[in-house]
Tab-separated table of C-alpha atoms in Angstrom:
chain	number	residue	atom	x	y	z
A	1	ASP	CA	-7.218	-10.654	-19.498
A	2	ALA	CA	-5.160	-13.976	-19.801
A	3	LYS	CA	-3.003	-15.494	-16.251
A	4	THR	CA	-0.108	-14.507	-16.407
A	5	THR	CA	2.961	-17.100	-14.559
A	6	GLN	CA	6.441	-15.677	-13.291
A	7	PRO	CA	8.960	-16.506	-10.805
A	8	PRO	CA	8.753	-14.899	-7.283
A	9	SER	CA	12.732	-14.426	-6.924
A	10	MET	CA	15.682	-14.246	-9.224
A	11	ASP	CA	18.978	-13.587	-8.872
A	12	CYS	CA	22.214	-11.477	-11.281
A	13	ALA	CA	24.914	-10.271	-10.900
A	14	GLU	CA	25.713	-6.564	-11.086
A	15	GLY	CA	26.816	-5.444	-14.796
A	16	ARG	CA	25.338	-9.024	-16.348
A	17	ALA	CA	21.989	-9.360	-18.061
A	18	ALA	CA	19.527	-9.930	-16.659
A	19	ASN	CA	16.642	-12.722	-18.077
A	20	LEU	CA	12.997	-12.167	-16.147
A	21	PRO	CA	10.174	-14.487	-17.920
A	22	CYS	CA	6.686	-14.925	-17.868
A	23	ASN	CA	4.348	-17.622	-19.387
A	24	HIS	CA	0.835	-17.024	-21.019
A	25	SER	CA	-0.032	-19.222	-22.597
A	26	THR	CA	-3.366	-18.676	-22.891
A	27	ILE	CA	-2.763	-14.868	-24.252
A	28	SER	CA	-5.323	-14.021	-27.009
A	29	GLY	CA	-4.091	-12.103	-30.303
A	30	ASN	CA	-5.567	-8.968	-29.205
A	31	GLU	CA	-4.074	-8.783	-25.698
A	32	TYR	CA	-0.360	-7.403	-25.650
A	33	VAL	CA	2.497	-8.267	-23.101
A	34	TYR	CA	3.781	-5.254	-20.502
A	35	TRP	CA	6.244	-5.773	-17.984
A	36	TYR	CA	6.051	-2.308	-14.675
A	37	ARG	CA	8.810	-2.399	-12.443
A	38	GLN	CA	8.314	-1.469	-8.312
A	39	ILE	CA	11.632	-0.109	-5.968
A	40	HIS	CA	10.713	-0.982	-3.125
A	41	SER	CA	8.959	1.508	-1.185
A	42	GLN	CA	7.666	2.883	-4.509
A	43	GLY	CA	5.046	3.039	-6.974
A	44	PRO	CA	4.926	0.870	-10.177
A	45	GLN	CA	7.133	2.205	-13.613
A	46	TYR	CA	6.053	1.773	-16.987
A	47	ILE	CA	9.235	-0.259	-18.493
A	48	ILE	CA	7.748	-1.622	-21.812
A	49	HIS	CA	4.942	-4.052	-23.577
A	50	GLY	CA	4.803	-5.498	-27.032
A	51	LEU	CA	1.855	-7.440	-29.481
A	52	LYS	CA	4.414	-9.893	-31.148
A	53	ASN	CA	7.419	-8.438	-32.307
A	54	ASN	CA	10.503	-8.056	-30.132
A	55	GLU	CA	10.555	-4.513	-28.678
A	56	THR	CA	13.497	-3.030	-27.221
A	57	ASN	CA	13.864	0.907	-25.893
A	58	GLU	CA	16.208	2.928	-23.629
A	59	MET	CA	15.292	0.485	-20.393
A	60	ALA	CA	15.064	-2.843	-21.826
A	61	SER	CA	14.237	-5.641	-24.510
A	62	LEU	CA	10.852	-7.171	-24.642
A	63	ILE	CA	11.227	-11.049	-26.591
A	64	ILE	CA	8.349	-12.489	-27.135
A	65	THR	CA	8.093	-16.108	-28.534
A	66	GLU	CA	6.584	-16.914	-31.508
A	67	ASP	CA	3.421	-18.498	-31.125
A	68	ARG	CA	3.624	-15.819	-27.934
A	69	LYS	CA	2.674	-18.071	-24.975
A	70	SER	CA	5.966	-16.846	-22.953
A	71	SER	CA	8.260	-13.494	-22.872
A	72	THR	CA	12.240	-12.231	-21.713
A	73	LEU	CA	12.262	-9.148	-19.990
A	74	ILE	CA	15.947	-8.453	-20.578
A	75	LEU	CA	17.559	-5.700	-19.110
A	76	PRO	CA	21.388	-5.817	-20.562
A	77	HIS	CA	23.725	-4.485	-18.106
A	78	ALA	CA	21.747	-4.787	-14.357
A	79	THR	CA	23.006	-1.996	-11.816
A	80	LEU	CA	22.036	-2.102	-8.291
A	81	ARG	CA	19.001	0.075	-9.039
A	82	ASP	CA	17.058	-2.087	-11.046
A	83	THR	CA	16.419	-4.574	-8.015
A	84	ALA	CA	12.875	-4.164	-7.904
A	85	VAL	CA	9.971	-6.595	-7.915
A	86	TYR	CA	9.174	-6.896	-12.158
A	87	TYR	CA	5.677	-7.439	-12.831
A	88	CYS	CA	4.081	-9.090	-16.576
A	89	ILE	CA	0.668	-8.458	-16.928
A	90	VAL	CA	-0.848	-9.456	-20.507
A	91	ILE	CA	-3.775	-6.966	-21.463
A	92	LYS	CA	-6.166	-6.611	-23.525
A	93	ALA	CA	-6.191	-3.811	-26.357
A	94	GLY	CA	-8.653	-0.874	-24.834
A	95	ASN	CA	-8.855	-2.477	-22.130
A	96	ASN	CA	-6.003	-1.141	-20.204
A	97	ARG	CA	-7.923	1.036	-18.015
A	98	LYS	CA	-8.183	-3.158	-15.226
A	99	LEU	CA	-4.630	-3.739	-14.582
A	100	ILE	CA	-4.341	-7.884	-12.634
A	101	TRP	CA	-1.110	-7.564	-10.589
A	102	GLY	CA	0.289	-11.106	-10.119
A	103	LEU	CA	2.665	-10.567	-7.026
A	104	GLY	CA	5.593	-10.442	-9.754
A	105	THR	CA	8.912	-11.358	-9.927
A	106	SER	CA	11.855	-9.917	-7.038
A	107	LEU	CA	15.060	-9.465	-8.570
A	108	ALA	CA	17.745	-9.379	-6.914
A	109	VAL	CA	21.299	-7.126	-8.448
A	110	ASN	CA	24.472	-8.683	-6.206
A	111	PRO	CA	27.526	-6.738	-6.339
B	1	ASP	CA	7.587	19.421	-12.877
B	2	ALA	CA	5.643	17.906	-10.427
B	3	GLY	CA	3.608	15.013	-12.129
B	4	ILE	CA	1.776	13.091	-9.585
B	5	THR	CA	2.172	13.462	-6.018
B	6	GLN	CA	0.065	11.824	-3.276
B	7	SER	CA	-0.476	13.301	0.514
B	8	PRO	CA	0.002	12.775	2.926
B	9	ARG	CA	2.569	10.450	2.424
B	10	TYR	CA	2.478	8.879	6.143
B	11	LYS	CA	-0.805	8.104	8.101
B	12	ILE	CA	-1.777	7.143	11.450
B	13	THR	CA	-5.218	7.071	12.480
B	14	GLU	CA	-7.901	5.259	14.869
B	15	THR	CA	-10.578	2.422	13.867
B	16	GLY	CA	-13.583	4.876	13.364
B	17	ARG	CA	-12.063	7.568	12.292
B	18	GLN	CA	-12.473	9.272	8.515
B	19	VAL	CA	-10.066	9.270	6.572
B	20	THR	CA	-9.070	11.322	2.787
B	21	LEU	CA	-5.646	10.358	0.939
B	22	MET	CA	-5.496	13.141	-1.711
B	23	CYS	CA	-3.982	12.422	-5.391
B	24	HIS	CA	-3.643	15.287	-8.036
B	25	GLN	CA	-1.443	15.020	-11.358
B	26	THR	CA	-0.215	18.061	-13.339
B	27	TRP	CA	-0.511	16.789	-16.826
B	28	SER	CA	-4.183	16.668	-17.476
B	29	HIS	CA	-5.030	13.207	-17.734
B	30	SER	CA	-7.772	11.356	-18.606
B	31	TYR	CA	-7.902	8.626	-15.722
B	32	MET	CA	-7.093	8.406	-12.720
B	33	PHE	CA	-7.167	4.916	-10.740
B	34	TRP	CA	-6.299	4.398	-6.588
B	35	TYR	CA	-5.072	0.876	-5.899
B	36	ARG	CA	-4.070	-0.941	-2.816
B	37	GLN	CA	-1.136	-2.223	-2.174
B	38	ASP	CA	-0.134	-5.559	0.982
B	39	LEU	CA	1.440	-8.032	1.265
B	40	GLY	CA	1.329	-11.345	-0.557
B	41	HIS	CA	-1.720	-9.545	-3.351
B	42	GLY	CA	-0.733	-7.681	-5.692
B	43	LEU	CA	-1.837	-4.404	-6.451
B	44	ARG	CA	-6.043	-4.272	-5.973
B	45	LEU	CA	-7.566	-1.234	-7.827
B	46	ILE	CA	-10.690	0.078	-5.168
B	47	TYR	CA	-11.854	2.880	-8.259
B	48	TYR	CA	-10.654	3.999	-11.374
B	49	SER	CA	-12.106	7.280	-13.067
B	50	ALA	CA	-12.564	8.251	-16.937
B	51	ALA	CA	-12.326	12.288	-16.168
B	52	ALA	CA	-14.035	14.065	-14.097
B	53	ASP	CA	-17.722	13.261	-12.703
B	54	ILE	CA	-17.628	10.410	-14.530
B	55	THR	CA	-15.862	7.455	-11.069
B	56	ASP	CA	-16.395	3.190	-11.176
B	57	LYS	CA	-15.738	0.323	-8.910
B	58	GLY	CA	-12.533	-1.419	-8.890
B	59	GLU	CA	-11.771	-5.239	-7.523
B	60	VAL	CA	-11.991	-4.012	-3.817
B	61	PRO	CA	-14.750	-0.624	-3.652
B	62	ASP	CA	-16.120	-1.451	-0.021
B	63	GLY	CA	-15.706	0.872	2.667
B	64	TYR	CA	-14.065	3.504	-0.008
B	65	VAL	CA	-15.373	6.567	-1.635
B	66	VAL	CA	-13.860	8.657	-4.718
B	67	SER	CA	-15.229	12.094	-6.875
B	68	ARG	CA	-13.737	13.702	-9.069
B	69	SER	CA	-14.606	17.475	-9.446
B	70	LYS	CA	-11.538	18.148	-11.099
B	71	THR	CA	-9.655	16.916	-13.370
B	72	GLU	CA	-7.166	16.994	-11.356
B	73	ASN	CA	-7.286	15.764	-8.258
B	74	PHE	CA	-8.351	12.132	-7.510
B	75	PRO	CA	-9.309	11.457	-3.787
B	76	LEU	CA	-10.482	8.516	-2.290
B	77	THR	CA	-11.867	8.808	1.653
B	78	LEU	CA	-12.233	5.405	4.167
B	79	GLU	CA	-15.572	6.830	5.109
B	80	SER	CA	-15.298	4.987	8.608
B	81	ALA	CA	-11.597	3.826	9.348
B	82	THR	CA	-10.936	-0.122	9.995
B	83	ARG	CA	-7.845	-1.715	10.590
B	84	SER	CA	-8.243	-4.091	7.422
B	85	GLN	CA	-8.175	-0.957	5.235
B	86	THR	CA	-4.247	-0.363	6.436
B	87	SER	CA	-2.346	-0.255	3.562
B	88	VAL	CA	0.039	0.759	1.198
B	89	TYR	CA	-2.593	3.093	-1.225
B	90	PHE	CA	-1.397	4.233	-5.142
B	91	CYS	CA	-2.563	6.902	-6.723
B	92	ALA	CA	-1.756	5.692	-10.503
B	93	SER	CA	-3.014	8.099	-13.463
B	94	MET	CA	-3.026	8.046	-17.578
B	95	THR	CA	-4.204	10.077	-21.043
B	96	SER	CA	-6.850	8.525	-22.423
B	97	GLY	CA	-7.592	5.108	-22.782
B	98	GLY	CA	-5.918	4.447	-26.202
B	99	VAL	CA	-4.807	1.386	-27.181
B	100	THR	CA	-1.525	1.279	-25.839
B	101	ASP	CA	-1.662	4.083	-22.733
B	102	THR	CA	-0.173	3.205	-20.128
B	103	GLN	CA	-0.668	4.323	-15.740
B	104	TYR	CA	1.961	6.780	-14.088
B	105	PHE	CA	2.355	6.049	-10.207
B	106	GLY	CA	2.414	8.639	-7.520
B	107	PRO	CA	4.608	7.509	-4.664
B	108	GLY	CA	2.451	5.704	-2.290
B	109	THR	CA	0.647	6.669	1.115
B	110	ARG	CA	1.466	4.413	3.789
B	111	LEU	CA	-2.057	4.146	5.958
B	112	THR	CA	-1.378	2.243	9.502
B	113	VAL	CA	-5.312	2.790	11.240
B	114	LEU	CA	-5.276	1.429	14.985
């Protein structure tokens, strides 16, 4: 599975959009981009995933560049409850049994 | 609608003791997982199970034993606990391992080995 690179930390003002980048320059054609988050002292929580097209659900939007070498998770109106560590993981189709977790991006949403 | 639960939530034990961490899910998911999380490391997979009576090693299996006699339960046993096994342990489950299935995590067990 391709390796990902994320900034270690970011800040965002409450009510503003939080844009979390992820670099996955070695991604291959059958690898998906997944995002999870982990609120302090809780288990990780799935957010969204995508292959090539942009995706949106009730939690967030995922924008994947045309060359698929990077992506951005967008929380459109961040709240204090969105303060968490966000993990970007690239997974080969059908290989979602063995996720490789990096250190993620620690997002602080400030009032 | 309990979902996935872990017990105990906190445990303090001594070096050399046997400890069992429990994980229970109510969704009838085929796959179950055990991870540990330590400062400075991402989550690391210890063991996983594709179905009852089928288990496989993950990245850091040494010192741990698992079993899965029933689909809903996946206990993790530290046969002789060591200080290096002080960690937060997360259990997770996943439906069937399909192309885009996602993992659902329990609340975690914080284990301290003195």
